[in-house]
Short mmCIF file of C-alpha atoms in Angstrom, two decimals:
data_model
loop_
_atom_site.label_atom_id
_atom_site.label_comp_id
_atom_site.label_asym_id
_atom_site.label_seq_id
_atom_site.Cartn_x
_atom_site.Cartn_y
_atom_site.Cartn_z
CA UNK A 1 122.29 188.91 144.75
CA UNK A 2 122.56 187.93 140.98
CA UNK A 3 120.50 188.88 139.00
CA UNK A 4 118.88 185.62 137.42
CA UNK A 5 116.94 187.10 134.02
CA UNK A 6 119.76 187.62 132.07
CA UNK A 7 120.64 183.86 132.94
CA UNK A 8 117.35 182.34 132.33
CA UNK A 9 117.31 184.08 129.06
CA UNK A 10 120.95 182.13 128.40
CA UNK A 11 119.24 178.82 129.12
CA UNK A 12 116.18 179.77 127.34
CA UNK A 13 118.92 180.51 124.04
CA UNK A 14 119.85 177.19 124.65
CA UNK A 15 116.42 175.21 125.04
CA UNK A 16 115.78 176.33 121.40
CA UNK A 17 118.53 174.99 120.04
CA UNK A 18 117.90 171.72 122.17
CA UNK A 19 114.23 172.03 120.14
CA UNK A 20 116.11 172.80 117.04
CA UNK A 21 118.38 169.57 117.33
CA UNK A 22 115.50 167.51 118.76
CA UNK A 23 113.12 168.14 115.67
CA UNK A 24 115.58 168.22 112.52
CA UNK A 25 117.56 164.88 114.33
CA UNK A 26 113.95 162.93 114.81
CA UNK A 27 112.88 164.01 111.06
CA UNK A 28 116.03 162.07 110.01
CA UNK A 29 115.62 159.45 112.35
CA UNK A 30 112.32 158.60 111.05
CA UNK A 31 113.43 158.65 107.42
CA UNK A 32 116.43 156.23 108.23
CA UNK A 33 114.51 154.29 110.21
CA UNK A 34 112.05 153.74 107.38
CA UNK A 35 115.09 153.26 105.06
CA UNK A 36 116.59 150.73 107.15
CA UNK A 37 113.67 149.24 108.11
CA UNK A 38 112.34 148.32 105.06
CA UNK A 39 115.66 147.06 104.06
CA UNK A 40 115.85 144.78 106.51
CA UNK A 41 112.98 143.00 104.88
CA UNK A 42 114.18 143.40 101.29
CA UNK A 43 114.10 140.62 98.96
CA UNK A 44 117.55 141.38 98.13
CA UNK A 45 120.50 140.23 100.07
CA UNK A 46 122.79 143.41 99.43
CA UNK A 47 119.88 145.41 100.58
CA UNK A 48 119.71 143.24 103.15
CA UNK A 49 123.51 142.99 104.12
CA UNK A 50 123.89 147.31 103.71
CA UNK A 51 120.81 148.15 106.18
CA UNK A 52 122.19 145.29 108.92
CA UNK A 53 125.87 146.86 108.68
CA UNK A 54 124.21 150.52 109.14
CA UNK A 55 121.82 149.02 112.23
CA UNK A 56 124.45 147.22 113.95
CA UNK A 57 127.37 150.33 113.37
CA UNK A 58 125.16 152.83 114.97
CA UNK A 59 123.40 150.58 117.88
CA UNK A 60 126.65 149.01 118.20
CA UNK A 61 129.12 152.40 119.03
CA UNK A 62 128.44 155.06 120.86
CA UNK A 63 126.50 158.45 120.31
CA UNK A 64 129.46 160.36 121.70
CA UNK A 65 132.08 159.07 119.76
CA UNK A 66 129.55 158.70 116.34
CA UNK A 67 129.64 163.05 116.96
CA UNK A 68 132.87 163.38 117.34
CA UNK A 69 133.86 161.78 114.25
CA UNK A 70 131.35 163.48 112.64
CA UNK A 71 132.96 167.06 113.53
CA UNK A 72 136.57 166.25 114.06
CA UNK A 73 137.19 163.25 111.54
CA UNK A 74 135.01 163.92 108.33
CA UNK A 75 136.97 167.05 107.81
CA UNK A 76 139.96 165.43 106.93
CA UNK A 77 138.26 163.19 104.62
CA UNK A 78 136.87 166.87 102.85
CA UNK A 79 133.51 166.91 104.70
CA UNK A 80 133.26 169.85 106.96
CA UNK A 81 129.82 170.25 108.85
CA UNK A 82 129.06 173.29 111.28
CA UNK A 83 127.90 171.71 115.14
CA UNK A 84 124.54 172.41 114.35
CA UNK A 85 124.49 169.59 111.09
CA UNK A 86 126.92 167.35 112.46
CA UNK A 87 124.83 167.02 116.54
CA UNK A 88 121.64 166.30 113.58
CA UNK A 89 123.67 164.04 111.54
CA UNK A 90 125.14 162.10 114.55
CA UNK A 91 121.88 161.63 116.97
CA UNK A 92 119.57 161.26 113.37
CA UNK A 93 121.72 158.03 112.31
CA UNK A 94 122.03 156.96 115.60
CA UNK A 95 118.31 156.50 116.88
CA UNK A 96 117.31 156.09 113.19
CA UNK A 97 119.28 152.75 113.83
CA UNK A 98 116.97 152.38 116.73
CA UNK A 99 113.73 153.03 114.81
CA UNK A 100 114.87 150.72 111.97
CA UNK A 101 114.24 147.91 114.21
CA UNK A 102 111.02 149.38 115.51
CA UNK A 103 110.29 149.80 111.44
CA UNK A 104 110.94 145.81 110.97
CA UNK A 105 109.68 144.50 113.85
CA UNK A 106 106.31 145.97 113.16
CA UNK A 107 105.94 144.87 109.57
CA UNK A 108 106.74 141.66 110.35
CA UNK A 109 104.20 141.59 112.87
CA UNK A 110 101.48 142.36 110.25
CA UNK A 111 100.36 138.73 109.68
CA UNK A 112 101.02 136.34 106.43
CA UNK A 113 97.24 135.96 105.84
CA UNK A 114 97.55 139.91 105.32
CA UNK A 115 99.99 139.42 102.81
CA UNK A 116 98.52 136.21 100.82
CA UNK A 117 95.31 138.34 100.80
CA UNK A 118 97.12 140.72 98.75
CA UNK A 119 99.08 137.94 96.33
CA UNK A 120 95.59 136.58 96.08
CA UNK A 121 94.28 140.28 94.82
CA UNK A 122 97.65 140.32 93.01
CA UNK A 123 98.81 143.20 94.48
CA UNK A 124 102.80 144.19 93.78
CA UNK A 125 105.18 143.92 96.85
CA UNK A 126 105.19 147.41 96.62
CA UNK A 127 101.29 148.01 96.66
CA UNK A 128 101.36 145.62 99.18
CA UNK A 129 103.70 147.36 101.55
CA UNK A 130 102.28 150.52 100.73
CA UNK A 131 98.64 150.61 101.22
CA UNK A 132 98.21 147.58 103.38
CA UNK A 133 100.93 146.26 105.21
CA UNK A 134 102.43 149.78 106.46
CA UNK A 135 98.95 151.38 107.40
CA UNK A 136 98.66 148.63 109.84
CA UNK A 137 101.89 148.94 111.34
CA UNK A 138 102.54 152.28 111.69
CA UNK A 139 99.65 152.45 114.61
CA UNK A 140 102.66 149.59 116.24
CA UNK A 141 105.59 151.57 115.77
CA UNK A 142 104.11 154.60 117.42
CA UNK A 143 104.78 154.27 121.07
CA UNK A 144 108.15 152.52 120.44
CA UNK A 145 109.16 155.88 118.36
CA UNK A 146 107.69 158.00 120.82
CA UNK A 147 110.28 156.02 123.74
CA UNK A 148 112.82 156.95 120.58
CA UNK A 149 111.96 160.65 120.62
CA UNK A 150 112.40 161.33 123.91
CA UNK A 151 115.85 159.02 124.13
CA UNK A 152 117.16 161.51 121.28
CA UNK A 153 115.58 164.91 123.30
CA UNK A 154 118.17 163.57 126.20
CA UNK A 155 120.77 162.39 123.67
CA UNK A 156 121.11 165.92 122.53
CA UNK A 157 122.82 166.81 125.27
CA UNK A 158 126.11 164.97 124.48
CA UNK A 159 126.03 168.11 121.26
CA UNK A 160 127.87 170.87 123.96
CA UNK A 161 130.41 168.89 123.80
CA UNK A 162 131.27 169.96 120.22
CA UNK A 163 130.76 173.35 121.64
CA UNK A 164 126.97 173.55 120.63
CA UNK A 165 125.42 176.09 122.67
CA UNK A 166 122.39 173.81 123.38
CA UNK A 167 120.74 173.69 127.00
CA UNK A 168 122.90 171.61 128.89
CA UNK A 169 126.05 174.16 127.56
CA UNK A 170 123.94 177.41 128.39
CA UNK A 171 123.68 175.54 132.19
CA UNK A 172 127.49 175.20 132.42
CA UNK A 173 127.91 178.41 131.25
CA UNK A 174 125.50 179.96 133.55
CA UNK A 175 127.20 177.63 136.28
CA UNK A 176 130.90 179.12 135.58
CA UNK A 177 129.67 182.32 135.53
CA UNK A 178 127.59 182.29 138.72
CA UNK A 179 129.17 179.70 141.03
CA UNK A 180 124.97 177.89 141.13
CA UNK A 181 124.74 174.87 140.33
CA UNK A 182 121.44 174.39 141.64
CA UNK A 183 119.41 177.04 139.70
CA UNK A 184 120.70 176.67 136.42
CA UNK A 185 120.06 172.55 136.54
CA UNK A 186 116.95 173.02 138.34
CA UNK A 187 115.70 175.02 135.15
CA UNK A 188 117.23 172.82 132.35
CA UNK A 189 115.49 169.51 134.21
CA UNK A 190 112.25 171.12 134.27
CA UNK A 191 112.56 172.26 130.68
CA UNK A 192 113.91 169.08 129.31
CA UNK A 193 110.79 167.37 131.32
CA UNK A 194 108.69 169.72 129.63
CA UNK A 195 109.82 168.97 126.29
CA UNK A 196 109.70 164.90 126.96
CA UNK A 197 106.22 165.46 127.61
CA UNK A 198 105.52 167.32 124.68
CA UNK A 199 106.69 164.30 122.98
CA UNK A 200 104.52 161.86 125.09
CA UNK A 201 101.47 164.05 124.62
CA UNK A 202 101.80 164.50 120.89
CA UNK A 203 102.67 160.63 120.29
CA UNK A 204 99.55 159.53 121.91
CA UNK A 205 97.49 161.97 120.17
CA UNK A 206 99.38 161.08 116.76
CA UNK A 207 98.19 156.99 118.16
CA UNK A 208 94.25 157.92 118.86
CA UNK A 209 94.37 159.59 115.66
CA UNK A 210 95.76 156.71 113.30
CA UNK A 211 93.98 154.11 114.94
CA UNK A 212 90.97 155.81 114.73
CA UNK A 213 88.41 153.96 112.64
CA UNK A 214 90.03 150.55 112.95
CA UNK A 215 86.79 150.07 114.41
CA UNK A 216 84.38 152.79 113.38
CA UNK A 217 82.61 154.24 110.68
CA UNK A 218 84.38 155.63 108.58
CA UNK A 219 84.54 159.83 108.92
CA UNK B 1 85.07 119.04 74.49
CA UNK B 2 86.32 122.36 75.62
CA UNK B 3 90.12 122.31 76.53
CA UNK B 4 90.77 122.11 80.46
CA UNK B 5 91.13 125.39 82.00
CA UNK B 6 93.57 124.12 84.67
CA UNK B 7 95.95 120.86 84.18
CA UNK B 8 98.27 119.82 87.07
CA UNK B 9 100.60 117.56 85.28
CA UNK B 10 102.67 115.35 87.52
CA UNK B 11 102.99 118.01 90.77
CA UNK B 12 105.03 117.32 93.78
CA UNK B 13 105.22 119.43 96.91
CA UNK B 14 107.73 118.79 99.99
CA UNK B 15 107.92 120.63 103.10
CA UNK B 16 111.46 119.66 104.19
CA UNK B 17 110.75 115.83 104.67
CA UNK B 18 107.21 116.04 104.78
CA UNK B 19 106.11 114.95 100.54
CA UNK B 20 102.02 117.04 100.83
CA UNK B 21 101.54 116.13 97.71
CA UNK B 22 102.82 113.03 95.53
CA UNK B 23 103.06 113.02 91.67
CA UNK B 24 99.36 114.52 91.51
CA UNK B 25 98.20 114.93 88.07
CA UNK B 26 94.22 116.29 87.89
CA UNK B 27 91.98 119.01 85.24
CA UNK B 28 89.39 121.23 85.87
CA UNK B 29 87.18 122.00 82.47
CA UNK B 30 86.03 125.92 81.93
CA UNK B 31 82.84 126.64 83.90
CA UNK B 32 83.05 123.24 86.28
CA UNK B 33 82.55 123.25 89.94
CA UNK B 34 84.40 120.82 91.58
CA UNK B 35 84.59 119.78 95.73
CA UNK B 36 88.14 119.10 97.19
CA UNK B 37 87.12 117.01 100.49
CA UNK B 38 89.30 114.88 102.34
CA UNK B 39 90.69 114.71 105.89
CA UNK B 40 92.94 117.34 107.30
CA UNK B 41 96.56 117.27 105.75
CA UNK B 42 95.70 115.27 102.47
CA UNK B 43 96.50 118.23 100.96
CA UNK B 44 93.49 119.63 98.97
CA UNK B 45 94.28 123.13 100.28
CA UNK B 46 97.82 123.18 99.27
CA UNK B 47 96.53 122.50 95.90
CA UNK B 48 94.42 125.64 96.32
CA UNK B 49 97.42 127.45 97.68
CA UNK B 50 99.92 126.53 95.12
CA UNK B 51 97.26 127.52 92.29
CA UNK B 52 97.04 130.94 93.54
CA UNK B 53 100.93 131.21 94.11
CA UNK B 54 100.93 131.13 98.03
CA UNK B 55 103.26 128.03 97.82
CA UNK B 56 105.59 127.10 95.20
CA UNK B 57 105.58 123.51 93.82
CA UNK B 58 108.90 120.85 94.45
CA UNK B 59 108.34 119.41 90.81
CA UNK B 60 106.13 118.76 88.00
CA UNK B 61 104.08 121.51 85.62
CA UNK B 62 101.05 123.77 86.06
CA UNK B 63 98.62 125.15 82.88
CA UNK B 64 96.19 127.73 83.84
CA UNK B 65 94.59 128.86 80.83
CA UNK B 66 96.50 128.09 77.81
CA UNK B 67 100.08 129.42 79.82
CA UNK B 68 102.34 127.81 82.71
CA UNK B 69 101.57 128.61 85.80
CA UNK B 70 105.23 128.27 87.49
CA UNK B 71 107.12 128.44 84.78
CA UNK B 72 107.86 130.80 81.01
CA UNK B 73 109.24 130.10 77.99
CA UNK B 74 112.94 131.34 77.63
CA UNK B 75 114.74 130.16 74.62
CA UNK B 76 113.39 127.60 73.71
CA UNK B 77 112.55 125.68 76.53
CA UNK B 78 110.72 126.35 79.96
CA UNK B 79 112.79 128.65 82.79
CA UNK B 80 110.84 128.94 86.36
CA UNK B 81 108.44 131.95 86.45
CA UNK B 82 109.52 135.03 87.45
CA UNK B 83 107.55 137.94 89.05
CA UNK B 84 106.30 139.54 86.05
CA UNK B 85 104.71 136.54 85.02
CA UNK B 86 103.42 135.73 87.96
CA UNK B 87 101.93 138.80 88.32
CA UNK B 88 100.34 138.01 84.39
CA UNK B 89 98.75 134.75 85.69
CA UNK B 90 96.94 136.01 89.01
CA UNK B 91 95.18 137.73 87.12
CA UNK B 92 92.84 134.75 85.82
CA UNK B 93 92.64 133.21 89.54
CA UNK B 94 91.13 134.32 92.79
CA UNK B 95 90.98 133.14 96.21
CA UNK B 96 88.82 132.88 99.55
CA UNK B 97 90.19 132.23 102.44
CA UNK B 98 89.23 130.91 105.53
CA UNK B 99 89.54 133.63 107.72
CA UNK B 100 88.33 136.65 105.65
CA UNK B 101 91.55 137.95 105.42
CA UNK B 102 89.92 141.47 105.20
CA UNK B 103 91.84 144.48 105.15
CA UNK B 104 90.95 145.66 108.97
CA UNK B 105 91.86 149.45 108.11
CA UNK B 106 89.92 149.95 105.32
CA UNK B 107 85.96 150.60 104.88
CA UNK B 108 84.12 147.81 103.19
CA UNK B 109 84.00 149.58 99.88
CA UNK B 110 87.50 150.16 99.98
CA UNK B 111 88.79 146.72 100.77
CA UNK B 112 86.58 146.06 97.00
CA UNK B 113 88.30 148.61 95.31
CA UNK B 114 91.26 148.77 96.42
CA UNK B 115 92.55 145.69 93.94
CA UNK B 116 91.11 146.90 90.71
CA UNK B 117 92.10 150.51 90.98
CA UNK B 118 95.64 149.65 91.75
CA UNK B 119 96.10 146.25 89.78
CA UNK B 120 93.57 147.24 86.66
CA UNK B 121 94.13 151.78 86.75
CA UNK B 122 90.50 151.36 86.85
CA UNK B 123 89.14 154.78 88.26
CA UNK B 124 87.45 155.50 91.49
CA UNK B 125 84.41 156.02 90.06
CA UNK B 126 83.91 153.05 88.03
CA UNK B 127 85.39 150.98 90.97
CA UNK B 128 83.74 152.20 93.58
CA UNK B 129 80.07 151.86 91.08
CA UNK B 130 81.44 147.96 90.48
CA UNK B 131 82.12 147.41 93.97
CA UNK B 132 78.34 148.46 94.81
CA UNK B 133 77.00 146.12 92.30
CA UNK B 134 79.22 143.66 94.04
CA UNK B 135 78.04 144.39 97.49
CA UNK B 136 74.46 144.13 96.17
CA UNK B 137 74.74 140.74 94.95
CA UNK B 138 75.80 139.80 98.21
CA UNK B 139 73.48 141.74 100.19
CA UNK B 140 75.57 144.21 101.71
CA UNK B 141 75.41 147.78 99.89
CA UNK B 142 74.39 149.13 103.17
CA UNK B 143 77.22 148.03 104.54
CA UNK B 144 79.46 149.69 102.50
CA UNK B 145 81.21 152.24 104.83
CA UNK B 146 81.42 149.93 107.58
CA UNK B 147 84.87 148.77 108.89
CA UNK B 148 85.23 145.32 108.84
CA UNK B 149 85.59 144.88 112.67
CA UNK B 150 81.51 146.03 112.71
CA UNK B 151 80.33 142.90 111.06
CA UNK B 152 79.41 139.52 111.25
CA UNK B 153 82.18 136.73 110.39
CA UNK B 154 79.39 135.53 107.80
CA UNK B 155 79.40 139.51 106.36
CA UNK B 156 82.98 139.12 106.42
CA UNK B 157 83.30 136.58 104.26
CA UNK B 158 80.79 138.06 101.95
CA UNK B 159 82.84 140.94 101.69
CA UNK B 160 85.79 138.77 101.17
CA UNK B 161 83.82 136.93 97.97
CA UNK B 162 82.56 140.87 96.78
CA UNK B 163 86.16 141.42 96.51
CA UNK B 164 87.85 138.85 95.23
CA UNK B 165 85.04 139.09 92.00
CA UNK B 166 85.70 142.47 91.85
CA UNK B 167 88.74 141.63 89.70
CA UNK B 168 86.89 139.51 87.19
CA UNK B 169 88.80 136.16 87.54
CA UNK B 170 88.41 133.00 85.48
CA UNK B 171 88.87 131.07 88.16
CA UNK B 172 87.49 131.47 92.12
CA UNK B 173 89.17 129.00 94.54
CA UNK B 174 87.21 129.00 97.93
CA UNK B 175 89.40 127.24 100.67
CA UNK B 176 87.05 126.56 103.66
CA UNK B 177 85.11 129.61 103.51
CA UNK B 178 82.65 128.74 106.14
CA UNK B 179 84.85 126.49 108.79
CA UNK B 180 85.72 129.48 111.14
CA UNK B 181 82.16 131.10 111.13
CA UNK B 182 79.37 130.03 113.81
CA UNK B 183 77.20 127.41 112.29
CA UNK B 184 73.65 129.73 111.88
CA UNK B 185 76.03 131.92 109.89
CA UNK B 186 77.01 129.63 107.30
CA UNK B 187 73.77 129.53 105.37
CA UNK B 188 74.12 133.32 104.35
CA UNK B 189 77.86 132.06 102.90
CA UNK B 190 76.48 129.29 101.10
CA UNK B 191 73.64 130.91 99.59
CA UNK B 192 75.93 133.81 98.08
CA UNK B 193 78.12 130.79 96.17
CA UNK B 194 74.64 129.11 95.52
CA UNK B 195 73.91 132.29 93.56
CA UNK B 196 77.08 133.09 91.95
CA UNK B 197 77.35 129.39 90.38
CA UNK B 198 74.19 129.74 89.17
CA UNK B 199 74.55 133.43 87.73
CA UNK B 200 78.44 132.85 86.49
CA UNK B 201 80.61 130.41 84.33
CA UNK B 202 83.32 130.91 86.50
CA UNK B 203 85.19 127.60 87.03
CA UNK B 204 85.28 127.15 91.16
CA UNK B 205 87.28 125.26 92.90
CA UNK B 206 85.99 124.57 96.72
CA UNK B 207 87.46 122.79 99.38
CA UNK B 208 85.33 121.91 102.34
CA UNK B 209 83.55 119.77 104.89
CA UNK B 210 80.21 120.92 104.20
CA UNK B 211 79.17 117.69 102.61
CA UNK B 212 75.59 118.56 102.10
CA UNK B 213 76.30 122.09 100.45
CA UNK B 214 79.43 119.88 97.91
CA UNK B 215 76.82 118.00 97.06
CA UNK B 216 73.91 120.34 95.47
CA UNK B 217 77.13 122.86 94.22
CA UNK B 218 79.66 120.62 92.93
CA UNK B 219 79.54 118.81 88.95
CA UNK B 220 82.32 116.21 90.26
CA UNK B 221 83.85 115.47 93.82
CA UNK B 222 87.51 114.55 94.37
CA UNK B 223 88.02 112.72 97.52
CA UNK B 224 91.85 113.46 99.04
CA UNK B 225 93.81 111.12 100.78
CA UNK B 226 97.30 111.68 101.78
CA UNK B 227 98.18 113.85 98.73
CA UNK B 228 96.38 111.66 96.39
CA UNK B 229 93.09 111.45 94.29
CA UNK B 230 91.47 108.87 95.93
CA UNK B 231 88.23 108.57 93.88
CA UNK B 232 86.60 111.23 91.76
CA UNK B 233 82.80 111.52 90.34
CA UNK B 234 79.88 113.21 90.35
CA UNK B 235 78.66 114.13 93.65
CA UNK B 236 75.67 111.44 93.64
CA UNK B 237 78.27 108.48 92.85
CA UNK B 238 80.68 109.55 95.64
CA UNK B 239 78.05 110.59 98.36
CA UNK B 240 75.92 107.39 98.10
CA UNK B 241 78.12 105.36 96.31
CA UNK B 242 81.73 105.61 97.03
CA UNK B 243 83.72 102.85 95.50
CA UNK B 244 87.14 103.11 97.75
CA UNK B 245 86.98 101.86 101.14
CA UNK B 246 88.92 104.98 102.61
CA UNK B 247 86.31 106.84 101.07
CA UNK B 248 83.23 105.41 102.53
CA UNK B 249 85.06 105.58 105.81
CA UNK B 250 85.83 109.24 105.63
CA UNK B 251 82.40 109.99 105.19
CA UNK B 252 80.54 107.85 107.71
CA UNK B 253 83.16 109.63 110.52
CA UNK B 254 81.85 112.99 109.10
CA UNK B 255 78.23 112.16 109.32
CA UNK B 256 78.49 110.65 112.57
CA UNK B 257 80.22 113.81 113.46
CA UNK B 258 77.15 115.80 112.58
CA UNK B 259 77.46 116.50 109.01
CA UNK B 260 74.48 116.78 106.85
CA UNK B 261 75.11 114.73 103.48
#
């Protein structure tokens, strides 16, 4: 009979770095998607040009070969990153690409007579952007982001690879060392199920709470 | 004779093959109200538009005030406006729009202030004060922390007129401000530009189909047709008297359509 509570404690390890990963990768993710995003729509074609190149790059190759040349390739070019930054780098860039288009697509669903309503108040593009074009579309960009979250929760996974002992490496470990597969998989499904709806559950609080007022009093 | 305020010299506006507007050359004097009406697509609101910068103009030359509209000075001659300047010349010109055009996340109050405090660096306090005064004149300081989805489409468009005056322009351009409300709503519209022509110099510019209310408001009608001045004159001359066929034919299909004249 094993004795499981060393192993659960293994996986356990590993379901905090999967957290870890999860949290610093979507904090990126958000601020390239922004980056991108907004590019997109710049009035400038280089701007333009450089966030279409990034968007199309990372949608365009894969999340598994994006990491590995983000551990094994940037060295040689001077750049050496430990697993931990280079599984955040990789999966950050790669569903920030995702969000960019989440970013643009909800902007430019904010209307034109929003926008000549703030050329008539004379309003920079800036000003415009800021404090009344983005306020309405963030409430749109939610539950795409939240789909986004939970796609880079499950892309994290692809990090053991580079040897990062995340959850799905603690399983395989557990797995060699035990001869189950069914216990350790049965406990990182659960916990990665968990975590997914942790996302779900925050996102749709995070929606009540920014479209709250849209048509109330004002708190 | 005071010195027009506005003078559209020669203007031409193309969309693609479509010519809106044809070598149109008009001037509004300081202080005048004046009635755009026409039939759809003659192209009274594009002059509306292209006066507050929505749309750019294919050729000819704008004055607003003493300064081009669409165009600077650069070394000697004129060079096409850029944003800076644009930016300089909203300033004197405001705009209503047909469908509110409200800020939808923002409180009532804040939908008036927002404009001055970030366009002007006037402060909260003194915004927020102006804004009430605003709101009072058009009879909604109670409404003041209300989001715009909790009112009327006629409080709507009050709002919309509170806070477009809220930045002090020379010149208010009202483009159909009471075609998308329900008709017992209109009055309450009407009654807040009754009041502000009375109580302001502001030059307006107004294009509608409310015949009736062009009439009593306006000092001179200009009756569109196909991107042209048709006929032009004081409201009296061009309600009972229009000279131009097209004109007195334009009319008697709005009154038989229900319009009050």
């Amino acid at each position: 009979m094993t004795d499981w509570s060393g192993y659960i404690g293994l996986i356990l390890q590993g379901a905090l770095v999967t957290l870890e990963l999860t949290l610093m990768g979507s904090v990126l993710a958000v601020i390239m998607a922004f980056v991108a995003g907004l590019g997109r729509v710049s009035r400038f074609m280089a701007v333009r040009a450089l966030a279409t190149t990034y968007i199309e790059f990372f949608r365009g190759t894969s999340i598994f070969v994006q990491l590995f040349w983000v551990y094994f390739v940037l060295p040689f070019a001077g750049v050496t990153l430990s697993p931990l930054q280079a599984g955040v780098l990789a999966l950050g860039l790669n569903v920030g690409a995702y969000g960019a288009e989440v970013v643009r697509g909800a902007v430019k669903a904010i209307g034109r007579e929003q926008r000549e309503a703030c050329v008539a108040l004379n309003l920079t593009r800036g000003q415009a952007m800021r404090h009344v074009i983005l306020p309405q579309a963030l409430p749109l960009m939610l539950p795409t982001f939240g789909n986004n979250a939970i796609e880079l929760l499950k892309g994290t996974a692809v990090v053991s690879l580079i040897s990062l002992t995340d959850m799905t490496f603690q399983a395989q470990v557990v797995r060699a060392q035990t001869g189950s597969t069914l216990i350790p998989f049965a406990v990182i499904l659960v916990l990665y199920f968990l975590m997914a709806l942790a996302i779900s559950t925050g996102m749709r609080w995070l929606e009540r709470r920014v479209t709250r007022g849209l048509d109330g009093v004002r708190t | 004779m005071a010195a027009p305020i506005i003078r559209i010299d020669n203007i031409t506006k193309r969309y693609g093959p479509l010519t809106v507007l044809d070598g149109l050359s008009m001037e509004v004097l300081p202080g005048e109200k004046l009635a755009l009406i026409g039939p759809s697509g003659s192209g009274k609101t594009t002059i509306l538009r292209i006066l507050m910068t929505l749309e750019t103009i294919s050729g000819g030359h704008i004055q607003v005030d003493g300064d081009q509209l669409y165009h600077m000075p650069k070394n000697g001659s004129l060079a096409p406006a850029d944003e800076r300047h644009l930016h300089r010349m909203r300033e004197k010109i405001g705009m209503v729009f047909q469908h509110f055009n409200l800020f939808p996340h923002k409180c009532v109050l804040d939908n008036v202030t927002l404009a001055p405090m970030l366009t002007k660096g006037v402060p909260r306090a003194a915004a927020e004060k102006r804004a009430m005064e605003l709101l009072d004149m058009v009879g909604l300081a109670d409404k003041a922390k209300n989001m715009p989805a909790q009112l009327s489409g006629g409080q709507k468009q009050r709002v919309a007129i509170a806070r477009a005056l809220a930045l002090s322009p020379k010149i208010m351009l009202f483009d159909e401000v009471t075609s998308a409300l329900d008709p017992e709503l209109v009055e309450e519209v009407l009654n807040v530009m009754r009041k502000l022509a009375a109580e302001t110099d502001m030059t307006m510019l107004l294009v509608t189909h409310e015949m009736g209310f062009a009439h009593d408001f306006a000092d001179r009608v200009l009756f569109f047709d196909r991107g042209k001045i048709v006929e032009e004159g004081k409201p009296d001359d061009i309600f009972t008297h229009p000279k131009q066929e097209r004109t007195q034919s334009f009319l008697r299909k709005i009154i038989a359509a229900g319009h009050r004249v």
